[in-house]
């Protein structure tokens, strides 16, 4: 068994903060993000996009980008909305969420664009 790694993270260092499981891995490629969106669609979950300033990512609610895309199954449309949010708010983190209607919770949540870190 491999040794457990310690990931240095602190509240005062915005660039070290982790958001979810994927943030401990290397940055996802466009193709990997597409596969994650496809997974959300395949599960029947409703995609939604949120954004926030990096310094507010942990102690504030994230802003909803439009309404959740209820019933949307076109991966290209979902990715286009994420890109539009990122272009409208280039300094903000943008995350994709898959809402599970049955469990009444988030089935997936991942930051797909990281905003600029203010020092």
Short mmCIF file of C-alpha atoms in Angstrom, two decimals:
data_model
loop_
_atom_site.label_atom_id
_atom_site.label_comp_id
_atom_site.label_asym_id
_atom_site.label_seq_id
_atom_site.Cartn_x
_atom_site.Cartn_y
_atom_site.Cartn_z
CA UNK A 1 0.00 0.00 0.00
CA UNK A 2 1.31 3.47 -0.81
CA UNK A 3 1.96 6.12 1.80
CA UNK A 4 -0.68 8.74 2.51
CA UNK A 5 0.27 12.15 1.12
CA UNK A 6 -0.28 15.38 3.00
CA UNK A 7 -1.74 18.15 0.86
CA UNK A 8 -0.81 21.52 2.30
CA UNK A 9 -3.87 23.70 2.46
CA UNK A 10 -4.65 26.77 4.52
CA UNK A 11 -7.49 29.25 4.73
CA UNK A 12 -5.13 32.20 4.36
CA UNK A 13 -3.57 30.84 1.15
CA UNK A 14 -6.31 30.94 -1.52
CA UNK A 15 -4.22 29.06 -4.08
CA UNK A 16 -3.80 26.07 -1.74
CA UNK A 17 -7.48 25.54 -1.04
CA UNK A 18 -9.16 22.41 -2.30
CA UNK A 19 -12.77 22.31 -3.49
CA UNK A 20 -13.68 18.69 -4.07
CA UNK A 21 -12.11 15.35 -4.94
CA UNK A 22 -11.00 16.42 -8.42
CA UNK A 23 -9.06 19.41 -7.06
CA UNK A 24 -6.48 17.01 -5.62
CA UNK A 25 -5.79 15.67 -9.11
CA UNK A 26 -4.07 17.38 -12.03
CA UNK A 27 -6.34 19.84 -13.86
CA UNK A 28 -8.96 18.11 -16.00
CA UNK A 29 -8.54 18.35 -19.78
CA UNK A 30 -11.41 19.53 -21.99
CA UNK A 31 -12.07 15.91 -22.95
CA UNK A 32 -12.18 14.81 -19.31
CA UNK A 33 -14.60 17.63 -18.45
CA UNK A 34 -16.76 16.56 -21.39
CA UNK A 35 -16.82 12.99 -20.02
CA UNK A 36 -17.89 14.28 -16.60
CA UNK A 37 -20.72 16.28 -18.19
CA UNK A 38 -21.75 13.18 -20.15
CA UNK A 39 -21.80 11.21 -16.89
CA UNK A 40 -24.10 13.82 -15.30
CA UNK A 41 -26.42 13.58 -18.31
CA UNK A 42 -26.29 9.75 -18.31
CA UNK A 43 -27.37 9.70 -14.65
CA UNK A 44 -30.42 11.84 -15.49
CA UNK A 45 -29.18 14.63 -13.24
CA UNK A 46 -29.95 18.29 -13.94
CA UNK A 47 -26.82 20.33 -14.68
CA UNK A 48 -26.31 23.76 -13.18
CA UNK A 49 -23.47 26.27 -13.23
CA UNK A 50 -22.33 28.49 -10.37
CA UNK A 51 -19.52 31.01 -9.97
CA UNK A 52 -17.87 33.08 -7.25
CA UNK A 53 -14.82 35.15 -6.49
CA UNK A 54 -11.88 32.99 -5.32
CA UNK A 55 -11.67 34.78 -1.97
CA UNK A 56 -15.37 34.02 -1.31
CA UNK A 57 -15.38 30.38 -2.35
CA UNK A 58 -15.54 28.98 1.17
CA UNK A 59 -17.58 31.39 3.26
CA UNK A 60 -20.25 32.61 0.83
CA UNK A 61 -22.92 31.08 -1.34
CA UNK A 62 -21.92 30.77 -4.97
CA UNK A 63 -23.86 32.79 -7.58
CA UNK A 64 -26.17 30.76 -9.81
CA UNK A 65 -25.48 31.24 -13.53
CA UNK A 66 -28.99 31.40 -14.94
CA UNK A 67 -31.34 28.63 -13.78
CA UNK A 68 -30.42 24.94 -13.58
CA UNK A 69 -30.73 23.32 -17.00
CA UNK A 70 -33.66 21.06 -16.17
CA UNK A 71 -33.81 18.13 -18.57
CA UNK A 72 -30.89 19.30 -20.72
CA UNK A 73 -29.14 16.35 -22.35
CA UNK A 74 -26.97 18.11 -24.94
CA UNK A 75 -23.41 18.08 -23.61
CA UNK A 76 -22.36 20.83 -26.04
CA UNK A 77 -25.07 23.19 -24.76
CA UNK A 78 -24.04 22.56 -21.16
CA UNK A 79 -20.37 23.20 -21.94
CA UNK A 80 -21.32 26.33 -23.92
CA UNK A 81 -23.11 27.72 -20.86
CA UNK A 82 -20.09 26.97 -18.67
CA UNK A 83 -17.86 28.76 -21.18
CA UNK A 84 -20.27 31.72 -21.33
CA UNK A 85 -20.19 31.99 -17.53
CA UNK A 86 -16.39 31.87 -17.56
CA UNK A 87 -16.18 34.56 -20.26
CA UNK A 88 -18.63 36.78 -18.37
CA UNK A 89 -16.74 36.30 -15.08
CA UNK A 90 -13.13 35.46 -16.01
CA UNK A 91 -11.76 36.18 -12.53
CA UNK A 92 -14.24 33.85 -10.81
CA UNK A 93 -14.22 30.14 -10.10
CA UNK A 94 -16.86 28.32 -12.16
CA UNK A 95 -18.27 25.00 -11.06
CA UNK A 96 -20.57 22.48 -12.67
CA UNK A 97 -23.16 20.72 -10.54
CA UNK A 98 -25.37 17.73 -11.29
CA UNK A 99 -28.56 17.80 -9.22
CA UNK A 100 -30.07 14.39 -8.46
CA UNK A 101 -33.87 14.78 -8.36
CA UNK A 102 -34.41 11.43 -6.67
CA UNK A 103 -31.97 11.95 -3.78
CA UNK A 104 -32.74 15.69 -3.62
CA UNK A 105 -29.04 16.49 -3.47
CA UNK A 106 -26.00 17.18 -5.59
CA UNK A 107 -24.84 14.04 -7.37
CA UNK A 108 -21.75 15.75 -8.73
CA UNK A 109 -19.94 19.04 -8.19
CA UNK A 110 -16.64 20.12 -9.68
CA UNK A 111 -14.76 23.36 -10.31
CA UNK A 112 -14.06 23.45 -14.03
CA UNK A 113 -12.50 26.93 -14.22
CA UNK A 114 -10.34 28.47 -11.51
CA UNK A 115 -10.38 32.23 -11.22
CA UNK A 116 -7.44 34.51 -10.64
CA UNK A 117 -6.02 34.36 -7.14
CA UNK A 118 -5.58 37.78 -5.53
CA UNK A 119 -2.45 38.02 -3.45
#
